[in-house]
Amino acid sequence: MSPRILLLGGVGDALAIARRLGPPHVYSLAGLGKVPSDLACQVRVGGFGGAAGLAQFIASENIDLLLDITHPYAAQISANAARVAQLAGIPCWALRRPGWNPQPGDDWREVADWPELHAALAPFRRPFFTLGREPLEHLDAIPAEQFWTLRLLDAHPGNQRARIIANRGPFDLQGERELFAAANFDVLVSKNSGGAATEAKLQVARERGLPVLLLARPELPAVERAFADPESLWQALQPLLRETP
Ligand code: NAP
């Protein structure tokens, strides 16, 4: 019998797979971004209530295979997925998207956490943050000599020292070039997310000779099968999806 899949998503690669899944399967979102209404599979939204809640969902919904296609920095849900799948005796497959690598001449500096990032930012005046929501917590502590630009999914008022751009990727090279030129950033602050959707900013930083401060990737758990790209994961699913429903 064909296994019932629970797909943990929240990134474009997951949505692309969810679009190809049929009605028995479940696509799960944390609820921070857009919720698609045109999928053939079932869609559920919101946290499960920790590992215990996820375990309960897997048992009550008779899930046979867990797919972790969450963002590489979404370490909590990935840890829960791997642990709960193991306890439930079902396989967990994951997309483990490789990070970006610097090219010769790039000045990329890895920082472990916010305190290290704060220290590394000291020489700069006009940083561009593409880290998600975390910098919002530090808007009141922006040094007098700095002006921050943050790009996030949701709108936020910002303040005298910070401008918030609400926008969602993918971002193309031309648009990124125009943004960097208009805002005159002197450093880019980013996660090392990998993938093509948000890579153009690194090319523009390179063209403009700007340093890049990269937040280190979190440790992710070992899983039954890990894939570097969504297409290989999709191909590996095919024999299972062909089994009788
Ligand atoms: P996280 O720290 O690993 O997860 C926090 C909590 O959010 C989890 O414990 C879980 O709540 C809930 N959650 C996360 N993904 C879920 C899913 N697919 N379905 C149901 N509940 C989910 O993750 P995060 O960094 O806050 O990211 C949240 C979501 O945004 C993820 O789906 C991720 O793929 C997406 N996202 C994250 C980033 C990023 O930079 N972190 C970027 C783009 C998209 P319970 O413990 O209650 O189950």
PDB file of N, CA and C in Angstrom, residues 20-86:
ATOM      1  N   ARG A  20       2.691  18.440  -6.056  1.00  0.00           N
ATOM      2  CA  ARG A  20       2.646  17.195  -6.832  1.00  0.00           C
ATOM      3  C   ARG A  20       2.098  16.017  -6.013  1.00  0.00           C
ATOM      4  N   LEU A  21       1.723  16.282  -4.749  1.00  0.00           N
ATOM      5  CA  LEU A  21       1.196  15.190  -3.904  1.00  0.00           C
ATOM      6  C   LEU A  21      -0.324  15.100  -4.015  1.00  0.00           C
ATOM      7  N   GLY A  22      -0.832  13.891  -3.912  1.00  0.00           N
ATOM      8  CA  GLY A  22      -2.275  13.654  -4.031  1.00  0.00           C
ATOM      9  C   GLY A  22      -2.994  13.792  -2.695  1.00  0.00           C
ATOM     10  N   PRO A  23      -4.338  13.604  -2.702  1.00  0.00           N
ATOM     11  CA  PRO A  23      -5.201  13.866  -1.550  1.00  0.00           C
ATOM     12  C   PRO A  23      -4.856  13.141  -0.237  1.00  0.00           C
ATOM     13  N   PRO A  24      -4.284  11.933  -0.242  1.00  0.00           N
ATOM     14  CA  PRO A  24      -4.086  11.322   1.081  1.00  0.00           C
ATOM     15  C   PRO A  24      -2.979  12.001   1.895  1.00  0.00           C
ATOM     16  N   HIS A  25      -2.122  12.733   1.228  1.00  0.00           N
ATOM     17  CA  HIS A  25      -0.914  13.245   1.899  1.00  0.00           C
ATOM     18  C   HIS A  25      -1.176  14.598   2.558  1.00  0.00           C
ATOM     19  N   VAL A  26      -0.332  14.923   3.543  1.00  0.00           N
ATOM     20  CA  VAL A  26      -0.553  16.138   4.341  1.00  0.00           C
ATOM     21  C   VAL A  26       0.662  17.056   4.228  1.00  0.00           C
ATOM     22  N   TYR A  27       0.391  18.319   3.925  1.00  0.00           N
ATOM     23  CA  TYR A  27       1.437  19.354   3.848  1.00  0.00           C
ATOM     24  C   TYR A  27       1.275  20.243   5.073  1.00  0.00           C
ATOM     25  N   SER A  28       2.327  20.372   5.866  1.00  0.00           N
ATOM     26  CA  SER A  28       2.234  21.114   7.128  1.00  0.00           C
ATOM     27  C   SER A  28       3.075  22.384   7.099  1.00  0.00           C
ATOM     28  N   LEU A  29       2.461  23.476   7.541  1.00  0.00           N
ATOM     29  CA  LEU A  29       3.150  24.773   7.598  1.00  0.00           C
ATOM     30  C   LEU A  29       3.084  25.332   9.009  1.00  0.00           C
ATOM     31  N   ALA A  30       4.131  26.055   9.402  1.00  0.00           N
ATOM     32  CA  ALA A  30       4.128  26.670  10.733  1.00  0.00           C
ATOM     33  C   ALA A  30       3.096  27.797  10.810  1.00  0.00           C
ATOM     34  N   GLY A  31       2.839  28.445   9.676  1.00  0.00           N
ATOM     35  CA  GLY A  31       1.821  29.500   9.662  1.00  0.00           C
ATOM     36  C   GLY A  31       2.397  30.893   9.610  1.00  0.00           C
ATOM     37  N   LEU A  32       3.690  31.018   9.299  1.00  0.00           N
ATOM     38  CA  LEU A  32       4.304  32.347   9.244  1.00  0.00           C
ATOM     39  C   LEU A  32       4.118  33.009   7.876  1.00  0.00           C
ATOM     40  N   GLY A  33       4.003  32.193   6.852  1.00  0.00           N
ATOM     41  CA  GLY A  33       3.915  32.756   5.499  1.00  0.00           C
ATOM     42  C   GLY A  33       2.558  32.492   4.865  1.00  0.00           C
ATOM     43  N   LYS A  34       2.537  32.536   3.539  1.00  0.00           N
ATOM     44  CA  LYS A  34       1.277  32.333   2.801  1.00  0.00           C
ATOM     45  C   LYS A  34       0.851  30.878   2.885  1.00  0.00           C
ATOM     46  N   VAL A  35      -0.464  30.651   2.974  1.00  0.00           N
ATOM     47  CA  VAL A  35      -0.989  29.284   2.983  1.00  0.00           C
ATOM     48  C   VAL A  35      -1.668  29.042   1.630  1.00  0.00           C
ATOM     49  N   PRO A  36      -1.161  28.089   0.843  1.00  0.00           N
ATOM     50  CA  PRO A  36      -1.767  27.879  -0.473  1.00  0.00           C
ATOM     51  C   PRO A  36      -3.151  27.254  -0.356  1.00  0.00           C
ATOM     52  N   SER A  37      -4.044  27.646  -1.265  1.00  0.00           N
ATOM     53  CA  SER A  37      -5.406  27.116  -1.195  1.00  0.00           C
ATOM     54  C   SER A  37      -5.735  26.291  -2.433  1.00  0.00           C
ATOM     55  N   ASP A  38      -4.723  25.995  -3.244  1.00  0.00           N
ATOM     56  CA  ASP A  38      -4.992  25.315  -4.516  1.00  0.00           C
ATOM     57  C   ASP A  38      -4.240  23.983  -4.626  1.00  0.00           C
ATOM     58  N   LEU A  39      -4.033  23.316  -3.487  1.00  0.00           N
ATOM     59  CA  LEU A  39      -3.290  22.046  -3.528  1.00  0.00           C
ATOM     60  C   LEU A  39      -4.245  20.860  -3.512  1.00  0.00           C
ATOM     61  N   ALA A  40      -3.816  19.767  -4.136  1.00  0.00           N
ATOM     62  CA  ALA A  40      -4.630  18.543  -4.118  1.00  0.00           C
ATOM     63  C   ALA A  40      -4.472  17.823  -2.773  1.00  0.00           C
ATOM     64  N   CYS A  41      -3.301  17.947  -2.157  1.00  0.00           N
ATOM     65  CA  CYS A  41      -3.089  17.275  -0.868  1.00  0.00           C
ATOM     66  C   CYS A  41      -3.732  18.096   0.257  1.00  0.00           C
ATOM     67  N   GLN A  42      -3.781  17.493   1.439  1.00  0.00           N
ATOM     68  CA  GLN A  42      -4.337  18.227   2.581  1.00  0.00           C
ATOM     69  C   GLN A  42      -3.296  19.224   3.109  1.00  0.00           C
ATOM     70  N   VAL A  43      -3.791  20.320   3.658  1.00  0.00           N
ATOM     71  CA  VAL A  43      -2.885  21.333   4.214  1.00  0.00           C
ATOM     72  C   VAL A  43      -3.275  21.570   5.662  1.00  0.00           C
ATOM     73  N   ARG A  44      -2.292  21.537   6.550  1.00  0.00           N
ATOM     74  CA  ARG A  44      -2.555  21.896   7.948  1.00  0.00           C
ATOM     75  C   ARG A  44      -1.581  23.013   8.343  1.00  0.00           C
ATOM     76  N   VAL A  45      -2.021  23.860   9.266  1.00  0.00           N
ATOM     77  CA  VAL A  45      -1.223  25.049   9.593  1.00  0.00           C
ATOM     78  C   VAL A  45      -1.060  25.184  11.107  1.00  0.00           C
ATOM     79  N   GLY A  46       0.171  25.508  11.547  1.00  0.00           N
ATOM     80  CA  GLY A  46       0.440  25.770  12.960  1.00  0.00           C
ATOM     81  C   GLY A  46       1.308  24.686  13.571  1.00  0.00           C
ATOM     82  N   GLY A  47       1.986  25.040  14.672  1.00  0.00           N
ATOM     83  CA  GLY A  47       2.843  24.074  15.364  1.00  0.00           C
ATOM     84  C   GLY A  47       2.034  22.878  15.858  1.00  0.00           C
ATOM     85  N   PHE A  48       2.749  21.788  16.106  1.00  0.00           N
ATOM     86  CA  PHE A  48       2.085  20.560  16.575  1.00  0.00           C
ATOM     87  C   PHE A  48       1.987  20.544  18.095  1.00  0.00           C
ATOM     88  N   GLY A  49       2.744  21.447  18.747  1.00  0.00           N
ATOM     89  CA  GLY A  49       2.852  21.405  20.199  1.00  0.00           C
ATOM     90  C   GLY A  49       4.053  20.545  20.601  1.00  0.00           C
ATOM     91  N   GLY A  50       5.196  20.836  19.963  1.00  0.00           N
ATOM     92  CA  GLY A  50       6.435  20.142  20.299  1.00  0.00           C
ATOM     93  C   GLY A  50       6.468  18.719  19.764  1.00  0.00           C
ATOM     94  N   ALA A  51       7.526  17.995  20.196  1.00  0.00           N
ATOM     95  CA  ALA A  51       7.735  16.630  19.695  1.00  0.00           C
ATOM     96  C   ALA A  51       6.556  15.723  20.065  1.00  0.00           C
ATOM     97  N   ALA A  52       6.001  15.929  21.261  1.00  0.00           N
ATOM     98  CA  ALA A  52       4.889  15.076  21.707  1.00  0.00           C
ATOM     99  C   ALA A  52       3.677  15.263  20.796  1.00  0.00           C
ATOM    100  N   GLY A  53       3.414  16.520  20.433  1.00  0.00           N
ATOM    101  CA  GLY A  53       2.282  16.808  19.549  1.00  0.00           C
ATOM    102  C   GLY A  53       2.494  16.228  18.157  1.00  0.00           C
ATOM    103  N   LEU A  54       3.719  16.309  17.688  1.00  0.00           N
ATOM    104  CA  LEU A  54       4.027  15.743  16.365  1.00  0.00           C
ATOM    105  C   LEU A  54       3.852  14.221  16.395  1.00  0.00           C
ATOM    106  N   ALA A  55       4.317  13.612  17.489  1.00  0.00           N
ATOM    107  CA  ALA A  55       4.180  12.145  17.633  1.00  0.00           C
ATOM    108  C   ALA A  55       2.702  11.750  17.620  1.00  0.00           C
ATOM    109  N   GLN A  56       1.913  12.549  18.299  1.00  0.00           N
ATOM    110  CA  GLN A  56       0.468  12.267  18.374  1.00  0.00           C
ATOM    111  C   GLN A  56      -0.178  12.392  16.987  1.00  0.00           C
ATOM    112  N   PHE A  57       0.230  13.421  16.272  1.00  0.00           N
ATOM    113  CA  PHE A  57      -0.327  13.637  14.923  1.00  0.00           C
ATOM    114  C   PHE A  57       0.018  12.453  14.015  1.00  0.00           C
ATOM    115  N   ILE A  58       1.281  12.027  14.086  1.00  0.00           N
ATOM    116  CA  ILE A  58       1.737  10.922  13.232  1.00  0.00           C
ATOM    117  C   ILE A  58       0.944   9.643  13.535  1.00  0.00           C
ATOM    118  N   ALA A  59       0.700   9.413  14.822  1.00  0.00           N
ATOM    119  CA  ALA A  59      -0.039   8.201  15.221  1.00  0.00           C
ATOM    120  C   ALA A  59      -1.512   8.317  14.807  1.00  0.00           C
ATOM    121  N   SER A  60      -2.137   9.458  15.112  1.00  0.00           N
ATOM    122  CA  SER A  60      -3.582   9.551  14.872  1.00  0.00           C
ATOM    123  C   SER A  60      -3.913   9.649  13.381  1.00  0.00           C
ATOM    124  N   GLU A  61      -2.973  10.189  12.590  1.00  0.00           N
ATOM    125  CA  GLU A  61      -3.237  10.341  11.152  1.00  0.00           C
ATOM    126  C   GLU A  61      -2.629   9.210  10.320  1.00  0.00           C
ATOM    127  N   ASN A  62      -2.095   8.206  11.012  1.00  0.00           N
ATOM    128  CA  ASN A  62      -1.500   7.046  10.311  1.00  0.00           C
ATOM    129  C   ASN A  62      -0.476   7.463   9.252  1.00  0.00           C
ATOM    130  N   ILE A  63       0.442   8.303   9.673  1.00  0.00           N
ATOM    131  CA  ILE A  63       1.506   8.750   8.762  1.00  0.00           C
ATOM    132  C   ILE A  63       2.580   7.654   8.686  1.00  0.00           C
ATOM    133  N   ASP A  64       3.031   7.373   7.450  1.00  0.00           N
ATOM    134  CA  ASP A  64       4.030   6.311   7.248  1.00  0.00           C
ATOM    135  C   ASP A  64       5.407   6.855   6.883  1.00  0.00           C
ATOM    136  N   LEU A  65       5.443   8.110   6.422  1.00  0.00           N
ATOM    137  CA  LEU A  65       6.723   8.674   5.979  1.00  0.00           C
ATOM    138  C   LEU A  65       6.722  10.170   6.260  1.00  0.00           C
ATOM    139  N   LEU A  66       7.795  10.614   6.904  1.00  0.00           N
ATOM    140  CA  LEU A  66       7.911  12.038   7.233  1.00  0.00           C
ATOM    141  C   LEU A  66       8.921  12.665   6.272  1.00  0.00           C
ATOM    142  N   LEU A  67       8.549  13.773   5.656  1.00  0.00           N
ATOM    143  CA  LEU A  67       9.485  14.506   4.782  1.00  0.00           C
ATOM    144  C   LEU A  67       9.794  15.840   5.441  1.00  0.00           C
ATOM    145  N   ASP A  68      11.041  16.075   5.738  1.00  0.00           N
ATOM    146  CA  ASP A  68      11.453  17.346   6.341  1.00  0.00           C
ATOM    147  C   ASP A  68      12.043  18.224   5.232  1.00  0.00           C
ATOM    148  N   ILE A  69      11.205  19.138   4.737  1.00  0.00           N
ATOM    149  CA  ILE A  69      11.703  20.075   3.710  1.00  0.00           C
ATOM    150  C   ILE A  69      11.537  21.481   4.285  1.00  0.00           C
ATOM    151  N   THR A  70      12.008  21.636   5.503  1.00  0.00           N
ATOM    152  CA  THR A  70      11.955  22.948   6.154  1.00  0.00           C
ATOM    153  C   THR A  70      13.247  23.703   5.838  1.00  0.00           C
ATOM    154  N   HIS A  71      13.282  24.951   6.249  1.00  0.00           N
ATOM    155  CA  HIS A  71      14.466  25.791   5.986  1.00  0.00           C
ATOM    156  C   HIS A  71      15.679  25.241   6.753  1.00  0.00           C
ATOM    157  N   PRO A  72      16.902  25.341   6.174  1.00  0.00           N
ATOM    158  CA  PRO A  72      18.075  24.776   6.877  1.00  0.00           C
ATOM    159  C   PRO A  72      18.342  25.402   8.255  1.00  0.00           C
ATOM    160  N   TYR A  73      17.728  26.567   8.553  1.00  0.00           N
ATOM    161  CA  TYR A  73      17.914  27.162   9.886  1.00  0.00           C
ATOM    162  C   TYR A  73      16.742  26.843  10.816  1.00  0.00           C
ATOM    163  N   ALA A  74      15.769  26.080  10.339  1.00  0.00           N
ATOM    164  CA  ALA A  74      14.632  25.697  11.187  1.00  0.00           C
ATOM    165  C   ALA A  74      15.022  24.427  11.957  1.00  0.00           C
ATOM    166  N   ALA A  75      15.924  24.590  12.920  1.00  0.00           N
ATOM    167  CA  ALA A  75      16.551  23.431  13.566  1.00  0.00           C
ATOM    168  C   ALA A  75      15.619  22.704  14.526  1.00  0.00           C
ATOM    169  N   GLN A  76      14.677  23.445  15.118  1.00  0.00           N
ATOM    170  CA  GLN A  76      13.816  22.817  16.123  1.00  0.00           C
ATOM    171  C   GLN A  76      12.887  21.780  15.497  1.00  0.00           C
ATOM    172  N   ILE A  77      12.220  22.179  14.423  1.00  0.00           N
ATOM    173  CA  ILE A  77      11.263  21.256  13.804  1.00  0.00           C
ATOM    174  C   ILE A  77      12.019  20.077  13.169  1.00  0.00           C
ATOM    175  N   SER A  78      13.213  20.324  12.642  1.00  0.00           N
ATOM    176  CA  SER A  78      13.993  19.219  12.060  1.00  0.00           C
ATOM    177  C   SER A  78      14.415  18.232  13.139  1.00  0.00           C
ATOM    178  N   ALA A  79      14.801  18.761  14.308  1.00  0.00           N
ATOM    179  CA  ALA A  79      15.178  17.871  15.421  1.00  0.00           C
ATOM    180  C   ALA A  79      13.969  17.055  15.857  1.00  0.00           C
ATOM    181  N   ASN A  80      12.823  17.725  15.986  1.00  0.00           N
ATOM    182  CA  ASN A  80      11.601  17.008  16.393  1.00  0.00           C
ATOM    183  C   ASN A  80      11.254  15.928  15.374  1.00  0.00           C
ATOM    184  N   ALA A  81      11.360  16.279  14.098  1.00  0.00           N
ATOM    185  CA  ALA A  81      10.975  15.332  13.045  1.00  0.00           C
ATOM    186  C   ALA A  81      11.821  14.065  13.115  1.00  0.00           C
ATOM    187  N   ALA A  82      13.139  14.250  13.219  1.00  0.00           N
ATOM    188  CA  ALA A  82      14.030  13.080  13.217  1.00  0.00           C
ATOM    189  C   ALA A  82      13.771  12.213  14.447  1.00  0.00           C
ATOM    190  N   ARG A  83      13.599  12.865  15.599  1.00  0.00           N
ATOM    191  CA  ARG A  83      13.428  12.115  16.842  1.00  0.00           C
ATOM    192  C   ARG A  83      12.097  11.361  16.859  1.00  0.00           C
ATOM    193  N   VAL A  84      11.053  12.071  16.481  1.00  0.00           N
ATOM    194  CA  VAL A  84       9.716  11.484  16.545  1.00  0.00           C
ATOM    195  C   VAL A  84       9.588  10.337  15.528  1.00  0.00           C
ATOM    196  N   ALA A  85      10.164  10.524  14.341  1.00  0.00           N
ATOM    197  CA  ALA A  85      10.089   9.457  13.330  1.00  0.00           C
ATOM    198  C   ALA A  85      10.776   8.202  13.856  1.00  0.00           C
ATOM    199  N   GLN A  86      11.916   8.409  14.490  1.00  0.00           N
ATOM    200  CA  GLN A  86      12.647   7.258  15.023  1.00  0.00           C
ATOM    201  C   GLN A  86      11.818   6.531  16.083  1.00  0.00           C
TER     202      GLN A  86
END
